[in-house]
Amino acid sequence: MKIDPNSSANLSAQIAKAIRDSIVSGDLIIDERLPSEAELADYFQVSRPTVREALKRLAAQSLIRTQRGATGGAFVNRLSFKEAYADQVTTSTLLLSMNEVSFDTACEARYALERACAPLSAKRRTADQLATMRTEIFRQSQPSLTDEAYCASDVAFHRALVDGADNPVLSYQLAGAVEAMQPLMNMITFTTRSRGIMVCLHSSIADAIENGDGAEAIDCLHNLEAETRKIAADVFAARAASK
Amino acid sequence: MKIDPNSSANLSAQIAKAIRDSIVSGDLIIDERLPSEAELADYFQVSRPTVREALKRLAAQSLIRTQRGATGGAFVNRLSFKEAYADQVTTSTLLLSMNEVSFDTACEARYALERACAPLSAKRRTADQLATMRTEIFRQSQPSLTDEAYCASDVAFHRALVDGADNPVLSYQLAGAVEAMQPLMNMITFTTRSRGIMVCLHSSIADAIENGDGAEAIDCLHNLEAETRKIAADVFAARAASK
DNA sequence: GACTTTTAAATGTCAGACAATAAAAACATT
DNA sequence: AATGTTTTTATTGTCTGACATTTAAAAGTC
């Protein structure tokens, strides 16, 4: 089933890798129960704490779940898209903050990916998703909204657009690009005027989606990207000048 | 710095969360050393094995690295894009295999995302990346190639296309979509004729990229998607009929 | 037969110890 | 004094053995 040479490095990492490989390769099926910690320890010829460290590594990646009690143990976890979103967002956020990705780079990626979804969303969006888009646009038009709440609404709008493509793979891949940008977006203060322009652009996107016009939606997203980058550039320039 | 209520659930998970939050929020800086395991155990009022389980959870997510020796310890890890690729691919692969995502759904997502990269790649690709694309096309034209090697070459070609956009965020997000499809692609046997068509389409994509014609590249990718789905549909139909 | 209690198996946690490692400190040599 | 060698020390890695907690199934009771 899986082996473990007693050479050089971290036993718990090796054991985790062996089990992970078994899961990825399909040797271990979903919901299948792994041997108990004592049995694994015996099998790999290590102590129980070492096995436990290995299992915790796998648990951190949502590959297994553990259950206490008589019929408990470690079970291969079904990795759901919904669960994976959270990790994806966390990882993407850290990647952006730790690697000094510029606003422009992140922005470019985000809108490029959204444009990939737009034609599909124009074809398949549900009435509900369209309604969400309209609701968020209305919210964004309220002047009382704080910058943070405005950004959150922006994410919700784009999330609805992406989900409208009705493709879980796309939604998953995009979760990182869209939501991870929120900290960057939060660095920007929106003036009444810039908000007005963006609400207008959002409306035109929603219109295009409603009319099933994918090409038009792509055009609007191009405009929105240009506007967003322009606003950001202005904010950064003003901030630099005031120093 | 971080707290830990002694209520209900998994201490190691709680401790891992507390430390993870400190990293994500920026309280802990890159390369900063965490307190030693003994100090953490004392701080959280738990035993060292429990602290270690928590640290292993974080290590599994590449959030920390550990070092033995006098000046050793756990250090906040810089999460590089390159490191994150591997996890992204593993997770995406599992998501596809565990959630019975159809070939069409995965294929649609993949090509939609690639089309998002195409215009940028047409503008920015290096000579080296273009050469890689040509090399892989040539390799794909060799009839002796096994189906698996052909698929691997296909991934390499598309990887070069995506990397040509010169946007690490895009490359990262796409790694999952492109590479995770390989197991699905491996289910398909390519006839000499279908390979010929695909090589032809790949060439036209490379031409468009070379000429800086993003719109043309997008058109070609549309054709390639249609062809890929057609081949897959034929293979699946034939397989179903032979049963 | 239905409800309650006991039992057993498993994970969760703890305490204390020793091994392995790697850097710094102390020492010896030239 | 500079350099090379040995010792010390701090830290992670691992082991052993124990107890606590949880949960389901088995045994017992009404």
Coordinates of C-alpha atoms (C1' of nucleotides) in Angstrom, one line a residue:
Chain A
M1 CA 0.0 0.0 0.0
K2 CA 2.6 2.6 1.0
I3 CA 6.2 2.5 2.1
D4 CA 8.5 4.7 4.1
P5 CA 12.3 4.6 3.9
N6 CA 14.0 5.5 7.2
S7 CA 16.2 8.1 5.5
S8 CA 17.1 11.6 6.5
A9 CA 14.0 13.7 6.8
N10 CA 10.8 14.3 8.9
L11 CA 8.9 11.1 9.5
S12 CA 5.6 12.8 9.9
A13 CA 6.0 14.6 6.6
Q14 CA 6.9 11.3 4.8
I15 CA 4.0 9.5 6.3
A16 CA 1.7 12.4 5.4
K17 CA 3.0 12.2 1.8
A18 CA 2.5 8.5 1.6
I19 CA -1.1 8.8 2.7
R20 CA -1.8 11.8 0.6
D21 CA -0.5 9.9 -2.5
S22 CA -2.8 7.1 -1.7
I23 CA -5.7 9.5 -1.6
V24 CA -4.8 11.4 -4.8
S25 CA -4.1 8.2 -6.7
G26 CA -7.5 6.8 -5.7
D27 CA -6.2 3.9 -3.6
L28 CA -8.1 5.4 -0.7
I29 CA -11.8 6.0 -1.6
I30 CA -13.9 8.9 -0.3
D31 CA -15.3 8.2 3.2
E32 CA -13.0 5.2 3.6
R33 CA -11.7 4.9 7.1
L34 CA -7.9 4.9 7.6
P35 CA -6.4 2.4 10.0
S36 CA -6.4 3.6 13.6
E37 CA -3.5 5.7 14.8
A38 CA -2.1 2.7 16.7
E39 CA -2.3 0.5 13.6
L40 CA -0.6 3.2 11.5
A41 CA 2.1 3.6 14.1
D42 CA 2.6 -0.1 14.0
Y43 CA 2.6 -0.2 10.2
F44 CA 5.1 2.6 9.7
Q45 CA 7.1 1.6 12.8
V46 CA 6.8 5.0 14.4
S47 CA 5.2 6.3 17.6
R48 CA 1.6 7.5 17.8
P49 CA 2.5 11.2 18.2
T50 CA 4.4 11.0 14.9
V51 CA 1.4 9.5 13.2
R52 CA -0.8 12.1 14.7
E53 CA 1.4 14.9 13.3
A54 CA 1.1 13.4 9.9
L55 CA -2.7 13.1 10.2
K56 CA -2.9 16.7 11.3
R57 CA -1.0 17.8 8.2
L58 CA -3.6 16.0 6.1
A59 CA -6.4 17.5 8.2
A60 CA -5.0 20.9 7.5
Q61 CA -5.5 20.3 3.8
S62 CA -9.0 19.0 4.4
L63 CA -7.9 15.7 2.9
I64 CA -9.2 13.8 6.0
R65 CA -11.6 14.4 8.8
T66 CA -11.4 12.7 12.2
Q67 CA -14.1 11.5 14.5
R68 CA -13.9 10.4 18.1
G69 CA -15.5 7.5 19.7
A70 CA -15.9 3.7 19.2
T71 CA -16.4 3.8 15.5
G72 CA -14.3 6.9 15.0
G73 CA -11.1 7.4 13.2
A74 CA -9.7 9.3 10.3
F75 CA -11.8 9.3 7.1
V76 CA -11.0 10.4 3.6
N77 CA -12.8 13.6 3.2
R78 CA -14.8 14.6 0.1
L79 CA -13.2 17.9 -0.9
S80 CA -16.1 20.1 -1.8
F81 CA -15.8 23.2 -3.9
K82 CA -17.4 25.3 -1.2
E83 CA -14.8 24.2 1.4
A84 CA -12.0 24.7 -1.1
Y85 CA -13.1 28.4 -1.6
A86 CA -11.9 29.5 1.8
D87 CA -8.5 28.0 1.4
Q88 CA -8.2 29.4 -2.0
V89 CA -9.1 32.9 -0.8
T90 CA -6.7 32.7 2.1
T91 CA -3.8 31.5 0.0
S92 CA -4.4 34.0 -2.7
T93 CA -4.6 36.8 -0.2
L94 CA -1.3 35.8 1.3
L95 CA 0.3 35.4 -2.1
L96 CA -0.7 39.0 -3.0
S97 CA 0.4 40.5 0.3
M98 CA 3.6 38.6 0.6
N99 CA 4.9 39.0 -2.9
E100 CA 4.2 42.7 -3.4
V101 CA 2.0 42.1 -6.3
S102 CA 1.1 45.5 -7.8
F103 CA -2.5 46.7 -7.9
D104 CA -2.3 46.7 -11.6
T105 CA -1.2 43.1 -11.9
A106 CA -3.9 41.8 -9.6
C107 CA -6.5 44.0 -11.3
E108 CA -5.5 42.8 -14.7
A109 CA -5.8 39.2 -13.7
R110 CA -9.1 39.7 -12.1
Y111 CA -10.8 41.4 -15.0
A112 CA -9.2 39.1 -17.5
L113 CA -10.7 36.1 -15.7
E114 CA -14.1 37.8 -15.3
R115 CA -14.2 38.5 -19.0
A116 CA -13.7 34.8 -19.4
C117 CA -16.9 34.2 -17.5
A118 CA -19.0 37.0 -19.0
P119 CA -20.2 35.2 -22.2
L120 CA -21.2 32.1 -20.2
S121 CA -22.9 34.2 -17.6
A122 CA -24.8 36.1 -20.3
K123 CA -26.2 32.8 -21.5
R124 CA -26.9 31.0 -18.3
R125 CA -27.4 33.4 -15.4
T126 CA -30.5 32.7 -13.3
A127 CA -33.0 35.4 -12.6
D128 CA -31.8 35.2 -9.0
Q129 CA -28.2 36.0 -9.9
L130 CA -29.3 38.9 -12.0
A131 CA -31.4 40.2 -9.2
T132 CA -28.4 40.0 -6.9
M133 CA -26.4 42.1 -9.3
R134 CA -29.1 44.7 -9.4
T135 CA -29.4 44.8 -5.6
E136 CA -25.7 45.3 -5.2
I137 CA -25.7 48.1 -7.7
F138 CA -28.5 49.8 -5.8
R139 CA -26.6 49.4 -2.6
Q140 CA -23.5 50.9 -4.2
S141 CA -25.5 54.0 -5.2
Q142 CA -26.2 54.8 -1.6
P143 CA -23.9 57.6 -0.6
S144 CA -23.9 56.6 3.1
L145 CA -22.0 53.4 2.3
T146 CA -18.5 53.2 3.8
D147 CA -15.6 52.4 1.6
E148 CA -15.3 49.0 3.0
A149 CA -19.0 48.2 2.6
Y150 CA -18.8 49.5 -0.9
C151 CA -15.9 47.1 -1.7
A152 CA -17.8 44.2 -0.1
S153 CA -20.8 45.0 -2.3
D154 CA -18.4 45.2 -5.3
V155 CA -17.2 41.7 -4.6
A156 CA -20.7 40.4 -4.2
F157 CA -21.7 41.9 -7.5
H158 CA -18.8 40.3 -9.3
R159 CA -19.3 37.1 -7.5
A160 CA -22.8 36.9 -8.8
L161 CA -21.5 37.6 -12.3
V162 CA -19.0 34.8 -12.1
D163 CA -21.4 32.3 -10.5
G164 CA -23.8 33.1 -13.3
A165 CA -21.5 31.1 -15.6
D166 CA -22.8 28.1 -13.7
N167 CA -19.4 26.4 -13.8
P168 CA -18.1 25.4 -10.4
V169 CA -14.5 25.1 -11.7
L170 CA -14.6 28.7 -12.9
S171 CA -16.2 29.9 -9.7
Y172 CA -13.5 28.2 -7.7
Q173 CA -10.6 29.5 -9.7
L174 CA -12.0 33.0 -9.6
A175 CA -12.8 33.1 -5.9
G176 CA -9.1 33.7 -5.3
A177 CA -8.7 36.4 -7.9
V178 CA -11.8 38.4 -7.0
E179 CA -11.9 38.1 -3.2
A180 CA -8.2 38.3 -2.6
M181 CA -8.3 41.7 -4.2
Q182 CA -10.5 43.1 -1.5
P183 CA -7.6 44.1 0.7
L184 CA -6.1 46.0 -2.2
M185 CA -9.4 47.6 -3.1
N186 CA -9.8 48.6 0.5
M187 CA -6.7 50.8 0.2
I188 CA -8.7 53.0 -2.2
T189 CA -11.1 55.7 -1.2
F190 CA -13.9 56.2 -3.7
T191 CA -15.1 59.7 -4.3
T192 CA -18.8 60.3 -5.0
R193 CA -17.9 60.9 -8.6
S194 CA -15.9 57.7 -9.1
R195 CA -18.6 55.7 -7.4
G196 CA -21.1 57.2 -9.8
I197 CA -19.1 56.1 -12.8
M198 CA -18.6 52.6 -11.5
V199 CA -22.3 52.2 -10.7
C200 CA -23.0 53.3 -14.2
L201 CA -20.5 50.7 -15.6
H202 CA -21.9 48.0 -13.3
S203 CA -25.4 48.8 -14.6
S204 CA -24.3 48.4 -18.2
I205 CA -22.7 45.1 -17.4
A206 CA -25.9 43.9 -15.8
D207 CA -27.8 45.1 -18.8
A208 CA -25.6 43.2 -21.1
I209 CA -25.9 40.0 -19.0
E210 CA -29.7 40.5 -18.9
N211 CA -29.8 40.8 -22.7
G212 CA -27.5 37.8 -23.2
D213 CA -25.0 39.9 -24.9
G214 CA -21.6 38.4 -23.9
A215 CA -19.5 40.6 -26.3
E216 CA -21.1 43.7 -24.8
A217 CA -20.4 42.5 -21.3
I218 CA -16.8 42.0 -22.2
D219 CA -16.5 45.5 -23.5
C220 CA -18.0 46.9 -20.4
L221 CA -15.6 44.9 -18.3
H222 CA -12.8 46.4 -20.3
N223 CA -14.1 49.9 -19.5
L224 CA -14.5 49.0 -15.8
E225 CA -11.0 47.7 -15.6
A226 CA -9.6 50.9 -17.2
E227 CA -11.7 53.0 -14.8
T228 CA -10.7 51.0 -11.8
R229 CA -7.0 51.3 -12.6
K230 CA -7.4 55.0 -13.3
I231 CA -9.0 55.6 -9.9
A232 CA -6.3 53.6 -8.2
A233 CA -3.5 55.5 -10.0
D234 CA -5.0 58.8 -9.0
V235 CA -5.4 57.7 -5.4
F236 CA -1.8 56.4 -5.3
A237 CA -0.5 59.6 -7.0
A238 CA -2.3 61.8 -4.6
R239 CA -1.0 59.8 -1.6
A240 CA 2.5 60.0 -2.9
A241 CA 2.2 63.8 -3.5
S242 CA 0.9 64.5 0.0
K243 CA 4.0 62.8 1.6
Chain B
M1 CA -1.3 38.7 20.7
K2 CA -3.6 35.7 20.4
I3 CA -6.1 34.0 22.7
D4 CA -7.5 30.6 23.1
P5 CA -10.8 29.8 25.0
N6 CA -10.8 26.4 26.5
S7 CA -14.1 25.5 25.0
S8 CA -15.3 22.4 23.1
A9 CA -13.0 21.7 20.2
N10 CA -9.6 20.6 19.2
L11 CA -6.9 22.6 20.9
S12 CA -4.3 22.1 18.1
A13 CA -6.8 23.3 15.5
Q14 CA -7.6 26.4 17.7
I15 CA -3.9 27.1 18.2
A16 CA -3.2 26.7 14.5
K17 CA -6.0 29.1 13.7
A18 CA -4.7 31.7 16.2
I19 CA -1.3 31.6 14.7
R20 CA -2.6 31.6 11.2
D21 CA -4.7 34.6 11.9
S22 CA -1.6 36.4 13.2
I23 CA 0.2 35.6 10.0
V24 CA -2.7 36.6 7.7
S25 CA -3.3 39.8 9.6
G26 CA 0.3 40.7 9.4
D27 CA 1.1 40.6 13.1
L28 CA 3.7 38.1 12.3
I29 CA 6.1 39.2 9.6
I30 CA 7.8 37.1 7.0
D31 CA 10.9 35.2 8.3
E32 CA 10.0 36.2 11.8
R33 CA 10.7 33.4 14.3
L34 CA 7.8 32.1 16.4
P35 CA 8.4 31.4 20.1
S36 CA 9.8 27.9 20.7
E37 CA 7.5 25.0 21.1
A38 CA 8.1 25.0 24.8
E39 CA 7.2 28.7 25.1
L40 CA 4.1 28.3 23.0
A41 CA 3.0 25.4 25.1
D42 CA 3.5 27.5 28.2
Y43 CA 1.7 30.5 26.6
F44 CA -1.3 28.5 25.5
Q45 CA -1.3 26.3 28.6
V46 CA -1.1 23.0 26.6
S47 CA 1.5 20.3 26.2
R48 CA 4.2 20.4 23.6
P49 CA 2.8 17.6 21.5
T50 CA -0.4 19.6 21.1
V51 CA 1.6 22.7 20.0
R52 CA 3.5 20.5 17.6
E53 CA 0.3 19.2 16.0
A54 CA -0.7 22.8 15.5
L55 CA 2.6 23.7 13.9
K56 CA 2.4 20.7 11.6
R57 CA -1.0 22.0 10.4
L58 CA 0.6 25.3 9.5
A59 CA 3.6 23.6 7.9
A60 CA 1.2 21.6 5.7
Q61 CA -0.1 24.9 4.3
S62 CA 3.4 26.2 3.8
L63 CA 2.7 29.0 6.2
I64 CA 5.7 28.1 8.4
R65 CA 9.0 26.2 8.0
T66 CA 10.9 24.7 10.9
Q67 CA 14.6 24.4 11.5
R68 CA 16.5 22.3 14.0
G69 CA 19.4 23.4 16.1
A70 CA 20.4 26.1 18.5
T71 CA 19.0 29.0 16.5
G72 CA 16.3 26.9 15.0
G73 CA 12.6 27.2 15.4
A74 CA 9.5 27.9 13.4
F75 CA 9.6 30.8 11.0
V76 CA 6.9 32.5 9.0
N77 CA 7.4 31.3 5.4
R78 CA 7.2 33.5 2.4
L79 CA 4.5 31.9 0.3
S80 CA 5.9 32.0 -3.2
F81 CA 3.8 31.6 -6.3
K82 CA 5.9 28.6 -7.3
E83 CA 5.3 26.7 -4.1
A84 CA 1.6 27.5 -4.2
Y85 CA 1.3 26.0 -7.7
A86 CA 1.8 22.4 -6.4
D87 CA -1.0 22.7 -3.8
Q88 CA -3.2 24.4 -6.3
V89 CA -2.8 21.6 -8.8
T90 CA -3.3 18.9 -6.2
T91 CA -6.4 20.5 -4.8
S92 CA -7.9 21.1 -8.2
T93 CA -7.2 17.6 -9.3
L94 CA -9.0 16.2 -6.2
L95 CA -11.9 18.6 -6.7
L96 CA -12.4 17.4 -10.2
S97 CA -12.1 13.7 -9.4
M98 CA -14.1 13.8 -6.2
N99 CA -17.0 15.8 -7.4
E100 CA -17.7 14.1 -10.7
V101 CA -17.1 17.2 -12.7
S102 CA -17.9 16.4 -16.3
F103 CA -15.3 16.6 -19.0
D104 CA -17.2 19.4 -20.7
T105 CA -17.4 21.5 -17.5
A106 CA -13.7 21.3 -16.9
C107 CA -12.9 21.8 -20.5
E108 CA -15.1 24.9 -20.7
A109 CA -13.5 26.4 -17.7
R110 CA -10.0 25.7 -18.9
Y111 CA -10.4 27.3 -22.3
A112 CA -12.4 30.2 -21.0
L113 CA -9.5 31.0 -18.7
E114 CA -7.0 30.5 -21.4
R115 CA -8.8 32.9 -23.7
A116 CA -8.5 35.4 -20.8
C117 CA -4.8 35.1 -21.1
A118 CA -4.4 35.0 -24.9
P119 CA -4.6 38.7 -25.6
L120 CA -2.0 39.5 -22.9
S121 CA 0.2 36.7 -24.0
A122 CA 0.0 38.0 -27.6
K123 CA 1.4 41.3 -26.4
R124 CA 4.0 40.1 -23.9
R125 CA 5.2 36.6 -24.6
T126 CA 9.0 36.3 -24.7
A127 CA 10.8 34.6 -27.6
D128 CA 11.6 31.8 -25.3
Q129 CA 8.0 31.1 -24.5
L130 CA 7.1 31.2 -28.1
A131 CA 9.9 28.7 -28.8
T132 CA 8.6 26.4 -26.2
M133 CA 5.2 26.5 -27.8
R134 CA 6.8 25.6 -31.2
T135 CA 8.9 22.8 -29.7
E136 CA 5.9 21.2 -28.0
I137 CA 3.9 21.4 -31.3
F138 CA 6.7 19.6 -33.0
R139 CA 6.8 17.0 -30.3
Q140 CA 3.0 16.5 -30.7
S141 CA 3.5 15.8 -34.4
Q142 CA 5.6 12.8 -33.7
P143 CA 3.4 9.7 -34.2
S144 CA 5.5 7.6 -31.8
L145 CA 4.3 9.7 -28.9
T146 CA 2.2 7.8 -26.3
D147 CA -1.1 9.3 -25.4
E148 CA 0.2 10.3 -22.0
A149 CA 3.3 11.9 -23.4
Y150 CA 1.1 13.7 -25.9
C151 CA -1.1 15.1 -23.1
A152 CA 1.9 16.2 -21.1
S153 CA 3.1 18.1 -24.1
D154 CA -0.3 19.6 -24.5
V155 CA -0.1 20.9 -20.9
A156 CA 3.4 22.3 -21.5
F157 CA 2.2 24.1 -24.6
H158 CA -0.7 25.7 -22.8
R159 CA 1.4 26.4 -19.9
A160 CA 3.7 28.4 -22.1
L161 CA 0.8 30.3 -23.5
V162 CA -0.5 31.2 -20.1
D163 CA 2.9 32.2 -18.7
G164 CA 3.3 34.4 -21.8
A165 CA 0.8 36.7 -20.2
D166 CA 3.5 37.5 -17.7
N167 CA 1.1 37.8 -14.8
P168 CA 1.9 35.6 -11.9
V169 CA -1.7 35.8 -10.6
L170 CA -3.0 34.5 -13.8
S171 CA -0.4 31.8 -14.0
Y172 CA -1.3 30.7 -10.5
Q173 CA -5.0 30.7 -11.0
L174 CA -4.7 28.8 -14.3
A175 CA -2.3 26.2 -13.0
G176 CA -5.2 24.4 -11.4
A177 CA -7.5 24.6 -14.4
V178 CA -4.9 23.4 -16.9
E179 CA -2.9 20.8 -15.1
A180 CA -5.8 19.4 -13.1
M181 CA -7.4 18.4 -16.5
Q182 CA -4.6 16.1 -17.4
P183 CA -6.1 13.0 -15.7
L184 CA -9.3 13.7 -17.6
M185 CA -7.4 14.2 -20.9
N186 CA -5.6 11.0 -20.2
M187 CA -8.9 9.2 -20.4
I188 CA -8.9 10.0 -24.1
T189 CA -7.1 8.1 -26.8
F190 CA -6.1 10.3 -29.7
T191 CA -6.2 9.0 -33.2
T192 CA -3.6 10.1 -35.8
R193 CA -6.3 12.2 -37.4
S194 CA -7.4 14.0 -34.3
R195 CA -3.8 14.7 -33.3
G196 CA -3.2 16.2 -36.8
I197 CA -6.2 18.5 -36.3
M198 CA -5.0 19.6 -32.9
V199 CA -1.4 20.2 -34.0
C200 CA -2.8 22.3 -36.8
L201 CA -4.9 24.3 -34.3
H202 CA -2.0 24.7 -31.9
S203 CA 0.1 26.0 -34.8
S204 CA -2.5 28.6 -35.6
I205 CA -2.6 29.7 -32.0
A206 CA 1.2 30.0 -32.0
D207 CA 1.0 32.0 -35.2
A208 CA -1.5 34.4 -33.7
I209 CA 0.6 34.8 -30.5
E210 CA 3.7 35.5 -32.6
N211 CA 1.8 38.1 -34.6
G212 CA 0.5 39.8 -31.5
D213 CA -3.1 39.1 -32.7
G214 CA -5.0 38.4 -29.5
A215 CA -8.4 38.3 -31.1
E216 CA -7.2 35.7 -33.6
A217 CA -5.8 33.6 -30.7
I218 CA -9.1 33.7 -29.0
D219 CA -10.8 32.5 -32.1
C220 CA -8.4 29.6 -32.4
L221 CA -8.9 28.7 -28.8
H222 CA -12.6 28.6 -29.5
N223 CA -12.0 26.2 -32.3
L224 CA -9.6 24.1 -30.2
E225 CA -12.2 23.9 -27.4
A226 CA -14.9 22.7 -29.9
E227 CA -12.5 20.2 -31.4
T228 CA -11.4 18.9 -28.0
R229 CA -15.0 18.4 -26.8
K230 CA -15.9 16.7 -30.1
I231 CA -13.1 14.2 -29.8
A232 CA -14.0 13.5 -26.2
A233 CA -17.6 13.1 -27.0
D234 CA -16.7 10.6 -29.8
V235 CA -14.4 8.6 -27.5
F236 CA -17.0 8.5 -24.8
A237 CA -19.8 7.5 -27.2
A238 CA -17.6 4.7 -28.7
R239 CA -16.8 3.5 -25.2
A240 CA -20.4 3.4 -24.2
A241 CA -21.4 1.6 -27.4
S242 CA -18.8 -1.1 -27.0
K243 CA -20.2 -2.0 -23.6
Chain C
dG1 C1' -39.9 -4.6 23.6
dA2 C1' -38.1 -0.3 25.2
dC3 C1' -35.1 2.1 28.1
dT4 C1' -30.8 2.4 30.8
dT5 C1' -26.3 1.2 32.0
dT6 C1' -21.9 -0.7 31.0
dT7 C1' -18.2 -1.6 28.0
dA8 C1' -14.9 -1.0 24.5
dA9 C1' -12.5 1.3 20.9
dA10 C1' -11.0 5.3 19.2
dT11 C1' -9.1 10.1 19.2
dG12 C1' -7.5 14.0 22.3
dT13 C1' -4.2 15.4 25.6
dC14 C1' -0.5 15.3 28.9
dA15 C1' 4.2 14.5 31.1
dG16 C1' 8.7 13.4 30.8
dA17 C1' 12.5 11.7 28.6
dC18 C1' 16.1 11.0 25.0
dA19 C1' 18.1 11.7 20.2
dA20 C1' 19.7 14.7 16.5
dT21 C1' 21.0 19.0 14.9
dA22 C1' 23.2 23.2 14.4
dA23 C1' 25.0 27.4 16.0
dA24 C1' 27.5 29.8 19.4
dA25 C1' 30.8 29.8 23.0
dA26 C1' 35.0 28.2 24.9
dC27 C1' 39.3 26.4 24.3
dA28 C1' 43.6 25.1 22.2
dT29 C1' 47.1 25.6 18.7
dT30 C1' 50.0 27.9 15.7
Chain D
dA1 C1' 46.4 37.6 17.4
dA2 C1' 44.3 34.6 14.2
dT3 C1' 42.6 30.2 13.3
dG4 C1' 41.0 25.6 14.0
dT5 C1' 38.9 22.3 17.2
dT6 C1' 36.0 21.0 21.0
dT7 C1' 32.3 21.7 24.1
dT8 C1' 28.1 23.6 25.4
dT9 C1' 23.5 24.9 24.6
dA10 C1' 19.0 25.7 22.6
dT11 C1' 15.8 23.7 19.7
dT12 C1' 13.2 20.5 17.0
dG13 C1' 12.3 15.4 16.3
dT14 C1' 10.8 11.2 18.3
dC15 C1' 9.5 7.8 21.8
dT16 C1' 7.0 5.7 25.8
dG17 C1' 3.3 5.4 28.6
dA18 C1' -0.5 7.1 30.7
dC19 C1' -5.1 9.2 31.3
dA20 C1' -9.4 11.9 29.6
dT21 C1' -13.1 12.2 26.4
dT22 C1' -16.3 10.7 23.2
dT23 C1' -19.2 7.6 20.9
dA24 C1' -21.4 3.5 19.4
dA25 C1' -22.5 -1.0 20.4
dA26 C1' -23.3 -4.6 23.8
dA27 C1' -25.3 -5.9 28.1
dG28 C1' -28.5 -5.5 31.5
dT29 C1' -33.0 -4.0 33.5
dC30 C1' -37.8 -2.8 33.8

